[in-house]
Amino acid sequence: MSGIIERYNGFVEAYRQRHDNRDPGFFKFAKYALKAFFGYSVKTHNAGKHIFKGPGDSNTPAAKGLDSRAVTGMNEHSICRDPSEAPEGYHRVGVPDDKVSWNTPFEDYKPSEYTAVSVLRQPVWADPLKPKDVNWKDKAHQSHLGEIKFDQTGMPLNPKGRTGTEGRGQLGKWGPNHAADPIITRDGPDGTYELLLIKRGDNGQWALPGGMVDPTDASFSAAAIRELAEEALNSPEVLDDDIKSQLALLEGQLKIKGETDKEIEARIIGLRNKLVFEKLKNSPGFQQPEEVYKGYVDDRRNTDNAWMETAAYHTHIEGSNPYLNKPEAGDDAQHAQWVEVTPELVNSLYASHPDIVKHVPRIKEICA
Ligand code: RP5
């Protein structure tokens, strides 16, 4: 069994390296091909389409019904405007606080355009190259914040306003990109309160062990539990005899069929995660996790046309849950562990996670 686990970890590392590896040659080719065949410019931008002349102009978002959702508290929309927070490949132009709202004219606004090569290659999780080819009625493209607004060229508009970057950045979908986040707490020693966290593989920040919703997830809460299993429950200790024997059986069958090591690893990971998820969702506290937040995430990957939204679910672990005793990182997380809740810790969490976890009354109280 340890062989399976070692190969599994090796597969994850190899996947991570492949995923991070940008290909400038391909990017250059894609840029010219897209422009030649679709008239779609990757690097240039059409500043004119974002020039809104004023409240009386029939092309202004206000005139088209973009409501006060766009005028928001700046703390909800500051990380995704901050050039120093931007992931590799993003070049954000400055958006002053008083020019964030699409309702405010910003004649000189020239956002830089960026869509990652990994997205332009159109993997299964990414949308078509142009927003007009998206099925805006499908479930995956509905926003927790209500109706999505578009500019006059058909580009979806970030409901919290300008970010200094247009395109999709690293996000696969135009408009909302849905995630689900589990908030798992337990009582620690000496009256302390603990939160199960991961250290993110991309920027090393502590974060909730959440991730993107898959089309196969039955619900947002199921997605949150699946992500918890994938990102934080990779200790061999969570593999009970039943799971071990099912994995060994699958490995044997695949070997007899002559599958490659790579294929075997991928299938073992898939089955392992599925079995841990099934057991976890039937364990105490996980049948009906409490939804504490549904909305926008101020994520450093957001752009004017693609942004993160999440639904977060709280479960407090009473006593011992064998799956959660010894967290161990998996998927794209570097590290997983129970961490004592302190105001400093909470305020240092990734993206909007500080605000999201404060929806748990005890965490809010500790941070007050
Ligand atoms: C955040 O990014 C969400 O709240 C969620 O925690 C996470 C999902 O993105 P990946 O971890 O899959 O990159 O915005």
Coordinates of C-alpha atoms and ligand atoms in Angstrom, one line a residue:
M1 CA 0.0 0.0 0.0
S2 CA 2.8 2.5 0.8
G3 CA 4.0 1.9 -2.8
I4 CA 0.6 3.2 -4.0
I5 CA 0.8 6.2 -1.8
E6 CA 4.4 7.1 -2.9
R7 CA 3.5 6.8 -6.5
Y8 CA 0.4 8.9 -5.9
N9 CA 2.5 11.7 -4.4
G10 CA 4.9 11.5 -7.3
F11 CA 2.0 11.8 -9.8
V12 CA 0.7 14.9 -8.0
E13 CA 4.2 16.6 -8.1
A14 CA 4.6 15.8 -11.8
Y15 CA 1.1 17.2 -12.5
R16 CA 1.9 20.3 -10.5
Q17 CA 5.1 20.9 -12.6
R18 CA 3.3 20.4 -15.8
H19 CA 0.5 22.7 -14.8
D20 CA 2.9 25.5 -13.8
N21 CA 4.9 25.2 -16.9
R22 CA 4.0 28.0 -19.3
D23 CA 4.9 27.7 -22.9
P24 CA 5.9 31.0 -24.5
G25 CA 6.3 29.6 -28.0
F26 CA 2.7 28.3 -27.9
F27 CA 1.5 31.5 -26.5
K28 CA 3.0 33.5 -29.4
F29 CA 1.5 31.1 -31.9
A30 CA -1.9 31.2 -30.2
K31 CA -1.8 35.0 -30.1
Y32 CA -1.4 35.3 -33.9
A33 CA -3.7 32.4 -34.7
L34 CA -6.5 33.8 -32.6
K35 CA -6.1 37.2 -34.1
A36 CA -6.0 35.8 -37.7
F37 CA -8.8 33.4 -37.4
F38 CA -11.2 35.0 -34.9
G39 CA -10.2 38.6 -34.8
Y40 CA -9.6 38.1 -31.1
S41 CA -6.7 39.9 -29.7
V42 CA -4.8 38.4 -26.8
K43 CA -2.5 41.2 -25.8
T44 CA -4.0 44.3 -27.2
H45 CA -7.2 45.7 -25.8
N46 CA -10.0 47.8 -27.0
A47 CA -10.0 50.6 -24.5
G48 CA -12.9 52.2 -26.1
K49 CA -15.3 49.5 -25.1
H50 CA -14.7 50.4 -21.4
I51 CA -15.2 54.1 -21.9
F52 CA -18.5 55.0 -20.3
K53 CA -19.4 58.6 -20.9
G54 CA -21.6 59.2 -17.9
P55 CA -24.9 58.4 -16.3
G56 CA -26.9 59.8 -19.2
D57 CA -25.2 57.7 -21.8
S58 CA -27.3 54.8 -23.0
N59 CA -24.2 52.6 -23.1
T60 CA -23.3 53.1 -19.5
P61 CA -23.6 50.0 -17.3
A62 CA -25.9 52.1 -15.1
A63 CA -28.2 52.8 -18.0
K64 CA -28.1 49.0 -18.8
G65 CA -29.2 48.3 -15.2
L66 CA -25.8 47.5 -13.5
D67 CA -27.0 48.3 -10.0
S68 CA -25.3 49.3 -6.8
R69 CA -23.7 45.8 -6.5
A70 CA -20.9 47.4 -8.4
V71 CA -20.4 50.0 -5.7
T72 CA -19.0 48.1 -2.8
G73 CA -16.9 48.1 0.2
M74 CA -13.3 48.3 -1.1
N75 CA -12.1 45.6 1.2
E76 CA -14.1 43.1 -0.9
H77 CA -12.2 44.2 -4.0
S78 CA -8.7 45.2 -3.2
I79 CA -6.5 42.1 -3.5
C80 CA -7.6 41.6 -7.1
R81 CA -6.6 45.2 -7.9
D82 CA -3.2 45.0 -6.3
P83 CA -0.3 44.6 -8.8
S84 CA 1.9 43.2 -6.0
E85 CA -0.6 40.3 -5.4
A86 CA -1.1 39.4 -9.0
P87 CA 0.0 36.0 -10.2
E88 CA 2.7 35.5 -12.8
G89 CA 1.5 36.8 -16.2
Y90 CA -0.8 39.4 -14.9
H91 CA 0.0 43.1 -15.4
R92 CA -2.6 45.2 -13.6
V93 CA -3.1 48.8 -14.4
G94 CA -3.9 51.0 -11.4
V95 CA -7.6 51.4 -10.5
P96 CA -8.1 54.1 -7.8
D97 CA -10.8 53.4 -5.2
D98 CA -13.1 56.0 -6.6
K99 CA -12.8 54.5 -10.2
V100 CA -13.6 50.9 -9.3
S101 CA -17.3 51.0 -10.1
W102 CA -18.4 50.5 -13.7
N103 CA -20.9 53.3 -13.0
T104 CA -18.0 55.8 -12.7
P105 CA -16.6 57.1 -16.0
F106 CA -12.9 56.3 -16.3
E107 CA -11.9 57.6 -19.8
D108 CA -8.3 56.6 -19.5
Y109 CA -8.9 53.1 -18.3
K110 CA -6.7 50.8 -20.4
P111 CA -6.7 47.4 -18.7
S112 CA -4.0 45.0 -19.8
E113 CA -5.3 41.8 -21.3
Y114 CA -4.2 38.4 -20.1
T115 CA -5.5 34.9 -20.5
A116 CA -3.1 32.1 -19.5
V117 CA -1.9 29.7 -22.2
S118 CA -3.3 26.8 -20.1
V119 CA -6.7 28.4 -20.5
L120 CA -6.4 29.3 -24.2
R121 CA -5.6 25.7 -24.9
Q122 CA -9.2 25.0 -23.9
P123 CA -8.9 22.1 -21.5
V124 CA -12.3 20.6 -20.4
W125 CA -12.6 23.0 -17.5
A126 CA -12.2 26.1 -19.7
D127 CA -14.8 28.0 -21.7
P128 CA -14.8 28.8 -25.4
L129 CA -12.5 31.5 -26.5
K130 CA -15.2 34.1 -26.9
P131 CA -17.9 34.9 -24.3
K132 CA -20.6 35.0 -27.0
D133 CA -20.1 31.2 -27.4
V134 CA -20.8 30.5 -23.7
N135 CA -24.1 29.1 -22.7
W136 CA -25.0 31.8 -20.1
K137 CA -28.1 29.8 -19.0
D138 CA -26.2 26.8 -17.8
K139 CA -25.8 26.2 -14.0
A140 CA -22.1 26.7 -14.0
H141 CA -22.4 30.2 -15.3
Q142 CA -25.0 31.5 -12.8
S143 CA -23.7 34.0 -10.3
H144 CA -24.4 33.9 -6.5
L145 CA -24.7 37.7 -6.8
G146 CA -27.6 37.7 -9.3
E147 CA -27.9 38.7 -12.9
I148 CA -24.5 39.0 -14.7
K149 CA -24.0 42.3 -16.6
F150 CA -22.2 42.6 -19.9
D151 CA -20.5 45.5 -21.7
Q152 CA -21.6 46.6 -25.1
T153 CA -19.2 44.1 -26.7
G154 CA -20.6 41.2 -24.8
M155 CA -17.9 40.8 -22.2
P156 CA -19.2 39.8 -18.7
L157 CA -18.4 42.5 -16.1
N158 CA -17.0 41.8 -12.7
P159 CA -19.9 42.6 -10.3
K160 CA -17.5 44.4 -7.9
G161 CA -16.0 46.6 -10.6
R162 CA -12.7 47.1 -12.4
T163 CA -9.5 45.1 -11.7
G164 CA -6.9 46.6 -14.1
T165 CA -6.8 43.3 -16.1
E166 CA -9.2 42.0 -18.8
G167 CA -9.5 38.6 -20.3
R168 CA -9.7 35.5 -18.0
G169 CA -6.2 35.5 -16.5
Q170 CA -5.8 32.0 -15.0
L171 CA -9.5 31.4 -14.7
G172 CA -11.2 29.0 -17.0
K173 CA -14.6 30.5 -17.2
W174 CA -15.9 33.8 -18.3
G175 CA -18.0 35.3 -15.5
P176 CA -18.2 33.5 -12.2
N177 CA -15.8 30.6 -11.5
H178 CA -17.4 28.6 -8.7
A179 CA -15.5 27.2 -5.8
A180 CA -16.6 25.6 -2.5
D181 CA -14.8 25.9 0.8
P182 CA -15.1 23.7 3.9
I183 CA -14.6 25.5 7.3
I184 CA -13.7 22.7 9.7
T185 CA -13.2 23.6 13.3
R186 CA -12.6 21.8 16.6
D187 CA -11.9 22.7 20.2
G188 CA -8.2 22.8 20.9
P189 CA -6.3 22.4 24.2
D190 CA -6.8 24.9 27.0
G191 CA -10.0 26.5 25.6
T192 CA -8.5 27.3 22.2
Y193 CA -10.3 26.9 18.9
E194 CA -8.7 25.3 15.9
L195 CA -9.3 25.6 12.1
L196 CA -8.2 23.0 9.5
L197 CA -6.1 24.8 6.9
I198 CA -3.9 24.1 4.0
K199 CA -0.8 26.0 2.7
R200 CA -1.5 26.8 -0.9
G201 CA 0.9 25.4 -3.5
D202 CA 0.8 28.6 -5.6
N203 CA 1.7 31.4 -3.2
G204 CA 2.3 29.6 0.2
Q205 CA -0.6 31.3 2.0
W206 CA -2.7 29.6 4.6
A207 CA -6.2 29.0 3.2
L208 CA -9.4 27.0 3.6
P209 CA -9.0 23.5 1.9
G210 CA -11.5 24.4 -0.8
G211 CA -11.3 24.2 -4.6
M212 CA -13.2 24.5 -7.8
V213 CA -16.7 23.0 -8.2
D214 CA -16.7 20.1 -10.7
P215 CA -19.6 19.4 -13.1
T216 CA -20.0 16.0 -11.3
D217 CA -20.5 17.5 -7.8
A218 CA -24.0 16.9 -6.6
S219 CA -24.1 20.2 -4.7
F220 CA -21.8 23.0 -3.5
S221 CA -21.6 21.3 -0.1
A222 CA -20.6 18.0 -1.7
A223 CA -17.9 19.9 -3.6
A224 CA -16.6 21.4 -0.4
I225 CA -16.4 17.9 1.2
R226 CA -14.7 16.4 -1.9
E227 CA -12.1 19.2 -1.9
L228 CA -11.5 18.7 1.8
A229 CA -10.8 15.0 1.1
E230 CA -8.5 15.8 -1.8
E231 CA -6.6 18.7 -0.3
A232 CA -6.2 17.7 3.4
L233 CA -7.0 14.1 4.0
N234 CA -4.1 12.3 2.3
S235 CA -2.7 10.6 5.3
P236 CA -2.5 6.8 4.9
E237 CA -4.2 6.6 8.3
V238 CA -7.6 7.5 6.7
L239 CA -7.4 4.4 4.6
D240 CA -9.3 1.8 6.5
D241 CA -9.2 -1.9 5.6
D242 CA -12.2 -1.6 3.3
I243 CA -10.6 1.3 1.3
K244 CA -7.2 -0.5 1.2
S245 CA -8.7 -3.7 -0.1
Q246 CA -10.7 -1.8 -2.8
L247 CA -7.6 0.1 -3.9
A248 CA -5.5 -3.1 -4.0
L249 CA -8.2 -4.8 -6.0
L250 CA -8.3 -2.0 -8.6
E251 CA -4.5 -1.9 -8.8
G252 CA -4.4 -5.7 -9.5
Q253 CA -7.1 -5.5 -12.2
L254 CA -5.3 -2.6 -13.9
K255 CA -2.0 -4.4 -13.9
I256 CA -3.6 -7.5 -15.4
K257 CA -5.1 -5.3 -18.1
G258 CA -1.5 -4.0 -18.8
E259 CA -2.3 -0.3 -18.0
T260 CA 0.6 2.1 -17.7
D261 CA 1.9 3.1 -14.3
K262 CA 0.6 6.6 -15.0
E263 CA -2.9 5.4 -15.7
I264 CA -2.8 3.2 -12.7
E265 CA -1.8 6.1 -10.5
A266 CA -4.5 8.4 -11.8
R267 CA -7.2 5.7 -11.3
I268 CA -5.9 4.9 -7.8
I269 CA -6.0 8.6 -6.8
G270 CA -9.5 8.9 -8.3
L271 CA -10.9 5.9 -6.4
R272 CA -9.1 6.8 -3.2
N273 CA -10.5 10.3 -3.2
K274 CA -14.0 9.0 -4.0
L275 CA -14.0 6.4 -1.2
V276 CA -12.6 8.9 1.4
F277 CA -15.2 11.4 0.3
E278 CA -18.1 8.9 0.6
K279 CA -17.0 7.9 4.1
L280 CA -16.4 11.4 5.2
K281 CA -19.8 12.7 4.0
N282 CA -21.5 10.1 6.1
S283 CA -19.6 10.8 9.2
P284 CA -20.9 13.1 12.0
G285 CA -21.3 16.7 11.1
F286 CA -21.0 16.2 7.3
Q287 CA -24.5 15.1 6.4
Q288 CA -25.8 18.6 6.4
P289 CA -22.9 21.1 6.8
E290 CA -24.0 24.6 7.6
E291 CA -23.8 27.1 4.8
V292 CA -22.2 30.3 6.2
Y293 CA -21.4 32.2 3.0
K294 CA -22.2 32.3 -0.6
G295 CA -20.8 35.1 -2.8
Y296 CA -17.8 36.9 -4.3
V297 CA -14.2 36.1 -3.5
D298 CA -11.5 38.9 -3.7
D299 CA -9.1 36.5 -5.4
R300 CA -5.8 37.6 -6.9
R301 CA -6.7 35.8 -10.1
N302 CA -9.9 37.9 -10.8
T303 CA -10.2 40.0 -13.8
D304 CA -12.7 42.5 -15.3
N305 CA -14.4 39.5 -17.0
A306 CA -13.7 36.4 -14.9
W307 CA -13.9 36.2 -11.1
M308 CA -14.1 33.7 -8.2
E309 CA -17.2 33.0 -6.2
T310 CA -17.6 30.5 -3.4
A311 CA -20.0 28.8 -1.1
A312 CA -18.6 28.0 2.4
Y313 CA -19.8 25.3 4.8
H314 CA -19.0 25.0 8.5
T315 CA -18.6 21.8 10.4
H316 CA -17.5 21.7 14.0
I317 CA -15.9 18.4 14.9
E318 CA -17.2 17.1 18.2
G319 CA -14.9 14.4 19.7
S320 CA -12.7 12.5 17.3
N321 CA -13.2 11.9 13.6
P322 CA -10.7 9.4 12.3
Y323 CA -10.5 11.1 8.9
L324 CA -9.5 14.4 10.4
N325 CA -7.1 13.5 13.2
K326 CA -4.0 13.8 11.1
P327 CA -4.4 16.1 8.1
E328 CA -2.0 15.6 5.2
A329 CA -1.8 17.7 2.1
G330 CA -2.8 16.4 -1.4
D331 CA -3.8 17.8 -4.8
D332 CA -2.2 21.2 -5.2
A333 CA -1.8 22.0 -1.4
Q334 CA 1.7 22.1 0.1
H335 CA 0.8 21.4 3.7
A336 CA -2.4 20.7 5.8
Q337 CA -2.8 21.1 9.5
W338 CA -5.0 22.2 12.4
V339 CA -4.1 25.7 13.4
E340 CA -5.1 27.7 16.5
V341 CA -7.5 30.5 15.6
T342 CA -6.0 33.9 16.4
P343 CA -6.8 37.3 14.9
E344 CA -3.3 37.4 13.3
L345 CA -3.9 34.0 11.6
V346 CA -7.4 34.8 10.4
N347 CA -6.3 38.1 8.9
S348 CA -3.4 36.5 7.0
L349 CA -5.6 33.9 5.2
Y350 CA -5.9 33.8 1.4
A351 CA -8.2 36.0 -0.6
S352 CA -11.6 36.7 1.2
H353 CA -11.1 33.8 3.6
P354 CA -10.6 36.2 6.6
D355 CA -14.1 37.6 6.1
I356 CA -15.6 34.2 5.2
V357 CA -14.4 32.4 8.3
K358 CA -15.7 35.3 10.5
H359 CA -19.2 34.1 9.6
V360 CA -18.5 31.4 12.2
P361 CA -19.6 33.1 15.5
R362 CA -16.7 31.7 17.6
I363 CA -14.1 32.9 15.1
K364 CA -15.8 36.3 14.9
E365 CA -15.7 36.5 18.7
I366 CA -12.0 35.6 18.8
C367 CA -11.2 38.2 16.1
A368 CA -13.3 41.0 17.7
Ligands
RP5_1 C1 -10.6 30.8 -3.6 O1 -9.8 29.9 -4.3 C2 -11.8 30.0 -3.1 O2 -12.3 30.5 -1.9 C3 -11.2 28.6 -3.0 O3 -10.7 28.5 -1.7 C4 -10.0 28.6 -4.0 C5 -10.3 27.8 -5.2 O4 -9.2 27.8 -6.1 P1 -8.1 26.7 -6.2 O5 -7.7 26.4 -4.7 O6 -8.7 25.5 -6.8 O7 -7.0 27.3 -6.9 O8 -11.0 31.9 -4.3

